[in-house]
C-alpha cells in the first residue's frame, strides 16, 4: 500500500493557530517538505518536531515531484507545508497534488490557517458568494484581468505585496470606480493586525499616510453589491 500526501496548514502569524492534528501529522510523517526550510525550522522546533525538512518550492517542484511520488509508492507518508497558511493557496503545492492524484495516490488536506478567510469575514462585505483571485498578474494580462473584474458581481478577494499596494488600489479606483467599497487587512493574527474599510479612495489615502508593512489581503465589493447600495441610498 502506498503512502499519503498530507497538506498541512501552518500559522499565518500567531503560533497558537497551529492545530493539534497538524502537529501530530508532522511528527508522524516520514518526510516533511517545506517551501523555505529557514522559515519552517523555528516552527518545527517550537512544536517539538525533531525532523529535517526538505525544500519544495516553485523553482524545484517539477523536478522533485517524481522522487516524492516514488517515496509515496514505497509507503512513506509525506507532509507538505508552506511558509504560512495552507499549501497550494497562492503557494507551491498545486502541481504536486495534481501529479500525486494522477498516480492514484491519496491526498489529504488538513483544515487550518489561511489569510483570505478571516480578511473576508472581517471586511463586512457579502460572504455568501465571492471570488478569490490570489495575486494579480504583475504585467502581462493585468489590465485584461482588471477589466473583467470590474463587472464581477461577487465580492473579490486578492493578495498584494506592500510595494504594489498603492498602485493596485489606484488601478482598482480607475477600473471599478473611486466609490467602490473595499477592505484591506494586513498582518492578520499578529500584534499589529489592522483592517481598513471604506471606499477605494479612502483606503488608498489611509495607506499613503501610513507605513506599508506586512502581507495584505484586499476585499472589494462586487458590482451588484455596489448597485444595491446606490439604490438603497437613493431610496433613503
XYZ file of C-alpha atoms in Angstrom:
236
model
C 0.000 0.000 0.000
C 1.260 3.456 -0.910
C 1.775 6.348 1.439
C -0.285 9.523 1.628
C 0.448 13.157 0.850
C -0.720 15.473 3.637
C -1.154 19.216 3.055
C -0.609 20.791 6.460
C -1.579 24.439 7.122
C 0.751 26.427 9.364
C 0.038 29.693 11.248
C -0.006 32.919 9.253
C 1.340 34.774 12.281
C 0.051 33.618 15.649
C 1.591 30.265 16.606
C -1.485 29.437 18.698
C -3.346 28.833 15.428
C -1.438 25.591 14.820
C -3.831 22.658 15.302
C -3.132 19.585 17.447
C -3.729 17.423 14.388
C -1.237 19.369 12.289
C 1.463 18.854 14.925
C 0.683 15.120 15.110
C 0.789 14.651 11.336
C 4.140 16.429 11.089
C 5.563 14.294 13.896
C 4.338 11.089 12.271
C 5.267 11.912 8.669
C 8.244 10.121 7.140
C 9.181 13.198 5.098
C 8.401 16.893 5.587
C 8.533 19.216 2.593
C 8.775 22.955 3.227
C 8.622 25.999 0.965
C 11.600 27.524 2.803
C 13.413 25.383 5.359
C 14.822 28.507 7.055
C 11.251 29.611 7.808
C 9.970 26.187 8.800
C 12.873 25.257 11.113
C 11.837 27.571 14.009
C 8.208 26.437 13.649
C 9.118 22.758 13.811
C 11.404 23.383 16.782
C 8.686 25.324 18.611
C 6.314 22.355 18.414
C 8.956 19.747 19.253
C 9.065 18.231 15.771
C 12.595 16.885 15.562
C 12.813 16.245 11.834
C 14.691 17.718 8.940
C 12.540 19.480 6.345
C 13.387 19.309 2.655
C 12.909 22.232 0.284
C 9.926 22.122 -2.043
C 9.214 25.412 -3.796
C 8.142 26.781 -7.184
C 11.663 26.535 -8.598
C 12.213 22.840 -7.893
C 8.772 21.247 -7.576
C 8.622 19.934 -11.157
C 11.987 18.232 -10.758
C 11.315 16.919 -7.235
C 7.799 15.587 -7.788
C 8.839 12.283 -9.407
C 11.019 11.472 -6.403
C 8.215 12.344 -3.999
C 5.858 10.029 -5.887
C 8.485 7.295 -5.575
C 8.559 7.815 -1.804
C 4.762 7.594 -1.680
C 4.778 4.385 -3.735
C 7.222 2.957 -1.215
C 4.638 3.526 1.510
C 6.132 6.676 3.013
C 3.840 9.456 4.247
C 4.799 12.933 3.065
C 3.691 16.213 4.688
C 3.856 19.495 2.757
C 3.929 22.884 4.495
C 4.298 26.394 3.083
C 5.872 29.405 4.772
C 2.468 30.355 6.181
C -1.121 29.255 5.699
C -2.478 26.430 3.585
C -0.216 24.935 0.906
C -1.275 25.451 -2.733
C -3.237 28.652 -1.942
C -1.012 31.183 -3.754
C 1.861 28.934 -2.663
C 3.581 25.840 -4.106
C 1.605 22.619 -3.947
C -0.901 22.505 -6.806
C 1.441 20.758 -9.228
C 2.445 18.157 -6.649
C -1.172 17.437 -5.688
C -2.190 17.017 -9.327
C 0.665 14.640 -10.106
C 0.098 12.564 -6.962
C -3.578 12.173 -7.853
C -2.637 11.211 -11.428
C -0.658 8.353 -9.908
C -3.743 7.174 -7.958
C -2.164 8.005 -4.618
C -4.131 9.577 -1.746
C -4.019 13.259 -0.813
C -5.428 14.720 2.386
C -5.624 18.431 3.188
C -5.982 19.399 6.830
C -8.167 22.387 7.725
C -6.341 25.328 9.194
C -4.973 28.822 8.820
C -5.310 30.784 5.615
C -5.256 34.563 5.244
C -8.165 35.312 2.944
C -10.954 33.764 5.059
C -10.595 35.997 8.160
C -9.974 39.006 5.904
C -13.209 38.336 4.001
C -15.265 37.779 7.151
C -13.774 40.922 8.743
C -14.460 43.046 5.676
C -18.194 43.475 6.232
C -18.741 42.695 2.545
C -21.048 39.860 1.399
C -19.587 36.413 2.075
C -22.319 34.252 0.528
C -20.573 34.396 -2.852
C -17.032 35.539 -3.559
C -14.153 35.030 -5.994
C -10.575 34.522 -4.838
C -8.041 35.915 -7.305
C -4.791 35.347 -5.410
C -2.144 37.705 -6.814
C -2.986 39.662 -9.959
C -0.569 39.406 -12.910
C 2.227 41.923 -12.430
C 2.487 42.934 -16.097
C 1.123 40.767 -18.905
C -2.623 40.302 -18.686
C -3.077 42.662 -15.734
C -5.347 45.208 -17.454
C -7.383 42.451 -19.081
C -7.959 40.904 -15.666
C -8.919 44.264 -14.120
C -11.440 44.953 -16.895
C -13.022 41.553 -16.308
C -13.138 42.011 -12.527
C -14.836 45.401 -12.938
C -18.009 43.519 -13.945
C -17.681 40.826 -11.254
C -20.836 40.737 -9.109
C -19.368 38.705 -6.256
C -17.026 40.020 -3.571
C -13.459 39.980 -4.912
C -10.620 38.790 -2.676
C -6.946 39.268 -3.580
C -3.470 39.174 -2.089
C -0.999 42.018 -2.563
C 2.537 42.880 -1.508
C 3.453 46.126 0.322
C 5.361 47.706 -2.563
C 2.453 47.256 -5.009
C -0.471 48.050 -2.720
C -0.910 51.741 -3.576
C -0.618 51.106 -7.304
C -3.200 48.319 -7.076
C -5.663 50.462 -5.108
C -5.219 53.245 -7.653
C -5.930 50.835 -10.522
C -8.982 49.473 -8.701
C -10.338 53.006 -8.309
C -9.727 53.591 -12.020
C -11.405 50.383 -13.223
C -14.052 49.832 -10.512
C -14.856 53.420 -9.556
C -13.494 55.518 -6.701
C -16.579 54.949 -4.533
C -16.458 51.146 -4.670
C -16.469 49.777 -1.125
C -13.483 47.723 -0.067
C -11.469 46.435 2.864
C -7.723 45.944 3.293
C -6.312 43.716 6.037
C -2.661 43.405 6.951
C -0.589 41.462 9.468
C -3.535 39.161 10.236
C -3.292 37.344 13.614
C -0.156 39.340 14.503
C 0.389 42.087 17.083
C -0.166 44.937 14.620
C -3.148 43.433 12.801
C -5.144 46.117 11.008
C -8.254 46.208 8.835
C -9.183 49.419 6.988
C -12.665 49.715 5.458
C -14.200 52.347 3.202
C -14.157 53.435 -0.419
C -11.137 52.645 -2.539
C -10.157 56.314 -2.436
C -10.420 56.460 1.367
C -8.364 53.317 1.827
C -5.674 54.500 -0.575
C -5.479 57.800 1.309
C -5.035 55.930 4.596
C -2.123 53.851 3.344
C -0.478 56.816 1.646
C -0.023 58.233 5.129
C 0.957 55.071 6.970
C 3.841 52.609 6.887
C 3.308 49.824 4.367
C 4.449 46.651 6.080
C 3.293 43.042 6.113
C 1.166 40.946 3.815
C -2.086 42.456 2.535
C -5.490 40.973 1.717
C -7.818 43.180 -0.326
C -11.573 42.600 -0.445
C -13.627 44.612 -2.938
C -17.416 44.783 -3.195
C -18.854 43.226 -6.312
C -20.601 45.323 -8.952
C -24.066 44.100 -7.950
C -23.495 44.964 -4.294
C -22.464 48.473 -5.343
C -25.718 48.831 -7.317
C -27.741 47.695 -4.268
C -26.058 50.254 -2.022
C -26.679 53.002 -4.557
C -30.377 52.084 -4.857
C -30.701 51.981 -1.072
C -29.053 55.395 -0.760
C -31.301 56.935 -3.416
C -34.374 55.432 -1.734
C -33.426 56.944 1.627
